[in-house]
Amino acid sequence: MRPASTDVARLAGVSQKTVSRVMNNEPYVRDEVRERVLQAARQLGYRPNGAARSLTSGRSNRLGVISLGTRLYGPMTMVVAIERSARRLGYSVSIAHTSEDDEHSIADAIDGLIEQGVDGIVLSEAVDEGPIGVGVDVPVLTIGRFPGLVAGRRIRSAEKADRGGYIATRHLIELGHQEIRHVSGPEEWWASRDRAEGWRTALTEAGLPLSDPVAGDWSCESGYQAGVRLAADKDMTAVFVANDDMAIGVLRAFGDLGVRVPDDVSVVGTDDVPAARYLRPALTTVALDFDVVATEGIGLLVAEITDPGSAETTLHEVDPPLVVRESTAARPHRRRR
């Protein structure tokens, strides 16, 4: 026989109403009580009836997630982390992918998700589509910068995306490098602009020269082509690359052209993809903690759904960690030519 909420209440030593509040992610339940109820539910194999819960609460217990339609490691990993965090809180997820080529794709995706009756919306990995008005009465979590977005109930997360570029560049400066180049992502991506801005800020603060970034498209191939260009720059001794895939291409180009890493040139990437530690040399990179960002953001979004006006509107942010490996070293006294 399928266990009922009364069985969970009996095992946890609480009322059936408390079980209902825990299963509906309602506030004002002590953490110790919530964990005891969840443990009892896991032990009994209890699953709440989603249809009945929706009728009782007036909510669908479904979140709409909008992400750029791409197979890139960062956006894909963030979506997985969001879905995992939502599931832990009893929410399912509907995903709408947008396109870089459609200037109305975010607005259209929002309309489609609202028609599905989602309780909240998550916007991740934005490109510049200009002003976006979100005329909905559900809360909206934004992960990353969305400068043109106007929404009535908005929770902001991971907006200090320039910190990764700043931290990576400061690492190279502290190693003594003075001519530090940048391989950027596509200009329309806010993440690309932010990482480039962090690089510029660090160089400007240190009084070091700036040069135009070498633009890529996030792919290994574009990184390789950027590496070919940079190999001819005999003044340069370090490169900050906006993602690890392009950094892998840069490393390959340097190897093919006889530029030694890190003896001649140091390289730093972004994302900490699983392959980064297995490269030769292993790649120094800024590690983006997708799980932490998703867990905190989805937690606040669900709190705002269940108790409107209770959630913080901006998450506390900490600097992403720099994972130092073999691809960076002190500036050479003289680069081999």
Short mmCIF file of C-alpha atoms in Angstrom, two decimals, residues 2-335:
data_model
loop_
_atom_site.label_atom_id
_atom_site.label_comp_id
_atom_site.label_asym_id
_atom_site.label_seq_id
_atom_site.Cartn_x
_atom_site.Cartn_y
_atom_site.Cartn_z
CA ARG A 2 1.28 3.46 -0.90
CA PRO A 3 2.26 5.42 2.26
CA ALA A 4 0.11 8.44 3.14
CA SER A 5 0.93 11.75 4.75
CA THR A 6 -0.53 10.44 8.00
CA ASP A 7 2.14 7.72 8.00
CA VAL A 8 4.86 10.33 7.56
CA ALA A 9 3.37 12.45 10.37
CA ARG A 10 3.27 9.46 12.72
CA LEU A 11 6.89 8.46 12.01
CA ALA A 12 8.18 12.04 12.28
CA GLY A 13 6.17 12.79 15.42
CA VAL A 14 4.41 15.84 13.93
CA SER A 15 0.93 16.78 12.78
CA GLN A 16 -0.38 16.03 9.32
CA LYS A 17 -0.63 19.79 8.75
CA THR A 18 3.11 20.13 9.39
CA VAL A 19 3.80 17.40 6.82
CA SER A 20 1.65 19.30 4.33
CA ARG A 21 3.52 22.54 5.01
CA VAL A 22 6.88 20.85 4.50
CA MET A 23 5.80 19.18 1.26
CA ASN A 24 4.47 22.50 -0.04
CA ASN A 25 7.74 24.27 0.87
CA GLU A 26 5.90 26.71 3.08
CA PRO A 27 7.86 29.00 5.45
CA TYR A 28 7.90 29.06 9.24
CA VAL A 29 8.84 25.41 9.71
CA ARG A 30 11.96 24.91 11.82
CA ASP A 31 14.87 23.38 9.93
CA GLU A 32 15.09 20.48 12.39
CA VAL A 33 11.38 19.68 11.95
CA ARG A 34 11.57 20.01 8.17
CA GLU A 35 14.52 17.62 8.00
CA ARG A 36 12.76 15.13 10.28
CA VAL A 37 9.68 15.13 8.05
CA LEU A 38 11.76 14.76 4.88
CA GLN A 39 13.75 11.92 6.44
CA ALA A 40 10.53 10.12 7.38
CA ALA A 41 9.18 10.61 3.85
CA ARG A 42 12.37 9.17 2.34
CA GLN A 43 12.29 6.24 4.75
CA LEU A 44 8.69 5.38 3.86
CA GLY A 45 9.06 6.12 0.15
CA TYR A 46 6.31 8.76 0.40
CA ARG A 47 5.54 10.86 -2.66
CA PRO A 48 3.03 13.74 -2.38
CA ASN A 49 0.21 13.75 -4.89
CA GLY A 50 1.17 16.58 -7.22
CA ALA A 51 -2.31 17.13 -8.64
CA ALA A 52 -3.90 17.30 -5.21
CA ARG A 53 -1.16 19.60 -3.96
CA SER A 54 -1.69 21.97 -6.88
CA LEU A 55 -5.44 22.12 -6.23
CA THR A 56 -4.83 22.84 -2.54
CA SER A 57 -2.14 25.48 -2.98
CA GLY A 58 -3.32 27.04 -6.22
CA ARG A 59 0.21 26.56 -7.58
CA SER A 60 1.59 24.30 -10.30
CA ASN A 61 4.88 23.61 -8.51
CA ARG A 62 6.60 24.18 -11.83
CA LEU A 63 9.31 26.70 -12.72
CA GLY A 64 10.01 28.05 -16.17
CA VAL A 65 13.69 28.28 -17.12
CA ILE A 66 14.89 30.35 -20.06
CA SER A 67 18.41 29.71 -21.34
CA LEU A 68 20.24 30.36 -24.57
CA GLY A 69 19.90 27.35 -26.85
CA THR A 70 23.47 26.10 -26.80
CA ARG A 71 25.65 23.12 -25.96
CA LEU A 72 28.28 25.28 -24.29
CA TYR A 73 29.53 23.94 -20.97
CA GLY A 74 28.60 26.96 -18.83
CA PRO A 75 24.96 27.49 -19.87
CA MET A 76 24.29 23.75 -20.05
CA THR A 77 25.77 23.11 -16.60
CA MET A 78 23.79 25.99 -15.11
CA VAL A 79 20.51 24.59 -16.45
CA VAL A 80 21.32 21.17 -14.96
CA ALA A 81 22.11 22.80 -11.60
CA ILE A 82 18.85 24.78 -11.70
CA GLU A 83 16.80 21.68 -12.48
CA ARG A 84 18.49 19.73 -9.69
CA SER A 85 17.92 22.51 -7.15
CA ALA A 86 14.27 22.90 -8.16
CA ARG A 87 13.65 19.16 -7.88
CA ARG A 88 15.08 19.11 -4.35
CA LEU A 89 12.46 21.69 -3.37
CA GLY A 90 9.61 19.77 -4.98
CA TYR A 91 9.38 21.72 -8.24
CA SER A 92 9.49 20.46 -11.79
CA VAL A 93 11.00 22.53 -14.59
CA SER A 94 9.93 23.59 -18.07
CA ILE A 95 12.86 24.75 -20.21
CA ALA A 96 12.60 27.25 -23.06
CA HIS A 97 15.69 27.79 -25.20
CA THR A 98 16.28 31.14 -26.89
CA SER A 99 18.31 32.12 -29.92
CA GLU A 100 21.07 34.69 -30.40
CA ASP A 101 19.52 35.61 -33.76
CA ASP A 102 16.00 36.47 -32.50
CA GLU A 103 15.71 39.82 -30.75
CA HIS A 104 12.31 38.89 -29.30
CA SER A 105 13.22 35.39 -28.16
CA ILE A 106 13.26 36.09 -24.40
CA ALA A 107 9.89 37.86 -24.43
CA ASP A 108 8.38 35.07 -26.54
CA ALA A 109 9.81 32.41 -24.21
CA ILE A 110 8.34 34.18 -21.17
CA ASP A 111 4.91 34.31 -22.80
CA GLY A 112 5.07 30.59 -23.60
CA LEU A 113 6.02 29.63 -20.06
CA ILE A 114 3.32 31.80 -18.49
CA GLU A 115 0.76 30.04 -20.68
CA GLN A 116 1.94 26.77 -19.09
CA GLY A 117 1.07 28.15 -15.66
CA VAL A 118 4.56 28.25 -14.12
CA ASP A 119 4.88 29.65 -10.58
CA GLY A 120 8.17 31.45 -11.27
CA ILE A 121 10.65 32.15 -14.04
CA VAL A 122 14.44 31.83 -14.20
CA LEU A 123 16.45 33.78 -16.80
CA SER A 124 20.01 32.57 -17.38
CA GLU A 125 22.92 33.49 -19.72
CA ALA A 126 21.58 36.59 -21.40
CA VAL A 127 22.52 38.16 -24.66
CA ASP A 128 21.80 41.81 -25.36
CA GLU A 129 18.25 42.08 -26.68
CA GLY A 130 17.73 45.65 -25.51
CA PRO A 131 14.91 46.63 -23.12
CA ILE A 132 12.74 43.69 -21.98
CA GLY A 133 9.50 44.30 -20.09
CA VAL A 134 8.20 41.33 -18.11
CA GLY A 135 4.55 42.07 -17.41
CA VAL A 136 3.87 39.02 -15.24
CA ASP A 137 2.79 38.61 -11.64
CA VAL A 138 5.10 35.66 -10.89
CA PRO A 139 8.59 36.22 -9.43
CA VAL A 140 11.57 36.26 -11.80
CA LEU A 141 15.08 35.09 -10.90
CA THR A 142 17.83 36.48 -13.12
CA ILE A 143 21.22 34.75 -13.16
CA GLY A 144 23.76 37.13 -14.65
CA ARG A 145 23.27 40.67 -15.86
CA PHE A 146 20.05 41.66 -17.62
CA PRO A 147 20.43 45.47 -17.82
CA GLY A 148 17.33 46.03 -19.96
CA LEU A 149 14.98 43.86 -17.92
CA VAL A 150 12.04 45.37 -16.05
CA ALA A 151 10.10 42.99 -13.79
CA GLY A 152 7.86 43.65 -10.82
CA ARG A 153 9.09 40.79 -8.58
CA ARG A 154 12.72 40.27 -9.48
CA ILE A 155 15.48 38.42 -7.63
CA ARG A 156 19.01 39.17 -8.84
CA SER A 157 21.87 36.66 -8.78
CA ALA A 158 25.43 36.39 -10.11
CA GLU A 159 25.46 39.93 -11.49
CA LYS A 160 29.11 40.62 -10.67
CA ALA A 161 30.32 38.62 -13.64
CA ASP A 162 33.30 40.95 -14.14
CA ARG A 163 34.95 39.52 -11.02
CA GLY A 164 36.14 36.42 -12.86
CA GLY A 165 38.07 38.44 -15.43
CA TYR A 166 39.44 40.70 -12.72
CA ILE A 167 40.63 37.80 -10.55
CA ALA A 168 42.26 35.99 -13.47
CA THR A 169 44.07 39.13 -14.61
CA ARG A 170 45.19 40.03 -11.07
CA HIS A 171 46.73 36.56 -10.81
CA LEU A 172 48.77 37.21 -13.94
CA ILE A 173 49.77 40.69 -12.74
CA GLU A 174 50.93 39.26 -9.42
CA LEU A 175 53.11 36.83 -11.35
CA GLY A 176 54.84 39.87 -12.88
CA HIS A 177 53.19 39.91 -16.31
CA GLN A 178 52.74 43.31 -17.90
CA GLU A 179 51.60 42.58 -21.46
CA ILE A 180 48.40 40.60 -20.86
CA ARG A 181 46.07 39.91 -23.78
CA HIS A 182 42.43 38.80 -23.77
CA VAL A 183 40.46 36.36 -25.94
CA SER A 184 36.82 37.39 -25.56
CA GLY A 185 33.53 35.69 -26.31
CA PRO A 186 30.87 37.10 -28.67
CA GLU A 187 30.15 40.78 -28.09
CA GLU A 188 26.39 40.29 -27.74
CA TRP A 189 26.82 38.09 -24.67
CA TRP A 190 26.74 39.98 -21.37
CA ALA A 191 29.07 37.39 -19.83
CA SER A 192 31.64 38.13 -22.54
CA ARG A 193 31.42 41.88 -21.96
CA ASP A 194 31.68 41.46 -18.19
CA ARG A 195 34.76 39.22 -18.31
CA ALA A 196 36.46 41.67 -20.67
CA GLU A 197 35.57 44.53 -18.33
CA GLY A 198 37.17 42.71 -15.40
CA TRP A 199 40.34 42.27 -17.45
CA ARG A 200 40.39 45.97 -18.38
CA THR A 201 39.76 47.08 -14.79
CA ALA A 202 42.63 45.01 -13.40
CA LEU A 203 45.07 46.30 -16.04
CA THR A 204 43.96 49.92 -15.59
CA GLU A 205 44.34 49.74 -11.81
CA ALA A 206 47.87 48.38 -12.26
CA GLY A 207 48.77 51.05 -14.83
CA LEU A 208 49.43 48.42 -17.50
CA PRO A 209 48.77 48.79 -21.23
CA LEU A 210 45.47 47.80 -22.81
CA SER A 211 44.99 46.29 -26.24
CA ASP A 212 41.92 45.28 -28.19
CA PRO A 213 40.61 41.80 -27.27
CA VAL A 214 40.82 39.05 -29.84
CA ALA A 215 37.19 38.02 -30.38
CA GLY A 216 36.12 34.39 -30.40
CA ASP A 217 32.79 32.57 -30.41
CA TRP A 218 33.33 30.35 -27.32
CA SER A 219 34.54 27.39 -29.45
CA CYS A 220 37.90 25.59 -29.43
CA GLU A 221 38.28 26.45 -33.11
CA SER A 222 37.95 30.18 -32.49
CA GLY A 223 40.42 29.83 -29.61
CA TYR A 224 42.88 28.15 -31.94
CA GLN A 225 42.58 30.98 -34.47
CA ALA A 226 43.07 33.53 -31.67
CA GLY A 227 46.13 31.60 -30.51
CA VAL A 228 47.62 31.77 -34.01
CA ARG A 229 47.22 35.55 -33.95
CA LEU A 230 48.61 35.94 -30.45
CA ALA A 231 51.63 33.74 -31.15
CA ALA A 232 52.91 36.48 -33.45
CA ASP A 233 52.68 39.07 -30.64
CA LYS A 234 56.24 38.96 -29.27
CA ASP A 235 55.56 41.45 -26.46
CA MET A 236 52.74 39.43 -24.93
CA THR A 237 53.58 37.04 -22.04
CA ALA A 238 50.10 36.17 -20.71
CA VAL A 239 46.54 35.61 -21.96
CA PHE A 240 43.22 35.63 -20.15
CA VAL A 241 40.64 33.64 -22.12
CA ALA A 242 36.89 34.09 -21.56
CA ASN A 243 36.11 30.36 -21.42
CA ASP A 244 38.00 27.09 -21.18
CA ASP A 245 37.01 25.77 -24.60
CA MET A 246 38.70 28.72 -26.29
CA ALA A 247 41.65 28.37 -23.91
CA ILE A 248 42.07 24.77 -25.07
CA GLY A 249 42.27 26.05 -28.64
CA VAL A 250 44.81 28.69 -27.61
CA LEU A 251 46.99 26.05 -25.93
CA ARG A 252 46.89 23.86 -29.04
CA ALA A 253 47.83 26.76 -31.33
CA PHE A 254 50.71 27.76 -29.08
CA GLY A 255 51.97 24.18 -29.02
CA ASP A 256 51.78 23.89 -32.80
CA LEU A 257 53.69 27.16 -33.24
CA GLY A 258 56.41 26.52 -30.66
CA VAL A 259 55.16 28.92 -27.98
CA ARG A 260 55.83 27.20 -24.63
CA VAL A 261 53.22 27.38 -21.87
CA PRO A 262 53.97 28.59 -19.25
CA ASP A 263 57.69 29.14 -20.03
CA ASP A 264 56.98 31.74 -22.73
CA VAL A 265 53.31 32.61 -22.15
CA SER A 266 50.90 32.00 -19.26
CA VAL A 267 47.24 31.16 -20.01
CA VAL A 268 44.15 31.43 -17.77
CA GLY A 269 40.67 30.23 -18.75
CA THR A 270 37.18 30.42 -17.24
CA ASP A 271 34.65 27.72 -16.20
CA ASP A 272 36.91 24.91 -14.91
CA VAL A 273 35.58 22.33 -17.36
CA PRO A 274 36.27 18.71 -16.33
CA ALA A 275 39.02 18.37 -18.98
CA ALA A 276 40.98 21.39 -17.69
CA ARG A 277 42.99 19.45 -15.13
CA TYR A 278 43.95 16.76 -17.65
CA LEU A 279 45.45 19.04 -20.28
CA ARG A 280 49.21 19.32 -20.70
CA PRO A 281 49.88 21.74 -19.19
CA ALA A 282 46.88 21.57 -16.86
CA LEU A 283 44.85 24.75 -17.25
CA THR A 284 44.68 27.49 -14.62
CA THR A 285 41.07 28.70 -14.65
CA VAL A 286 38.38 30.63 -12.80
CA ALA A 287 35.94 28.06 -11.40
CA LEU A 288 32.30 29.10 -11.65
CA ASP A 289 30.27 27.39 -8.90
CA PHE A 290 27.05 26.66 -10.76
CA ASP A 291 25.55 24.54 -7.96
CA VAL A 292 25.95 27.27 -5.33
CA VAL A 293 24.43 29.95 -7.56
CA ALA A 294 21.51 27.70 -8.55
CA THR A 295 20.81 26.49 -5.01
CA GLU A 296 20.75 29.97 -3.50
CA GLY A 297 18.79 31.51 -6.36
CA ILE A 298 16.14 28.79 -6.59
CA GLY A 299 15.80 28.81 -2.80
CA LEU A 300 14.95 32.52 -2.83
CA LEU A 301 12.65 32.12 -5.82
CA VAL A 302 10.65 29.37 -4.08
CA ALA A 303 10.52 31.44 -0.88
CA GLU A 304 9.06 34.33 -2.87
CA ILE A 305 6.51 32.00 -4.49
CA THR A 306 5.32 30.54 -1.20
CA ASP A 307 5.48 33.78 0.83
CA PRO A 308 5.37 36.85 -1.46
CA GLY A 309 7.49 39.76 -0.28
CA SER A 310 9.59 37.64 2.08
CA ALA A 311 12.64 36.92 -0.09
CA GLU A 312 15.74 39.04 -0.50
CA THR A 313 15.89 40.64 -3.93
CA THR A 314 19.67 40.37 -4.38
CA LEU A 315 21.86 37.44 -3.46
CA HIS A 316 25.05 37.93 -1.48
CA GLU A 317 27.89 37.19 -3.89
CA VAL A 318 31.39 35.93 -3.24
CA ASP A 319 34.32 35.95 -5.62
CA PRO A 320 34.69 32.83 -7.78
CA PRO A 321 37.73 30.72 -6.86
CA LEU A 322 40.83 30.68 -9.03
CA VAL A 323 42.16 27.16 -9.60
CA VAL A 324 45.90 27.52 -10.17
CA ARG A 325 47.47 24.74 -12.23
CA GLU A 326 50.41 24.40 -14.60
CA SER A 327 49.55 26.89 -17.36
CA THR A 328 50.62 29.97 -15.38
CA ALA A 329 54.04 30.95 -14.05
CA ALA A 330 56.15 34.02 -13.35
CA ARG A 331 56.81 36.32 -16.30
CA PRO A 332 59.89 35.21 -18.19
CA HIS A 333 62.79 37.66 -18.11
CA ARG A 334 62.99 37.33 -21.84
CA ARG A 335 60.50 35.57 -24.08
#
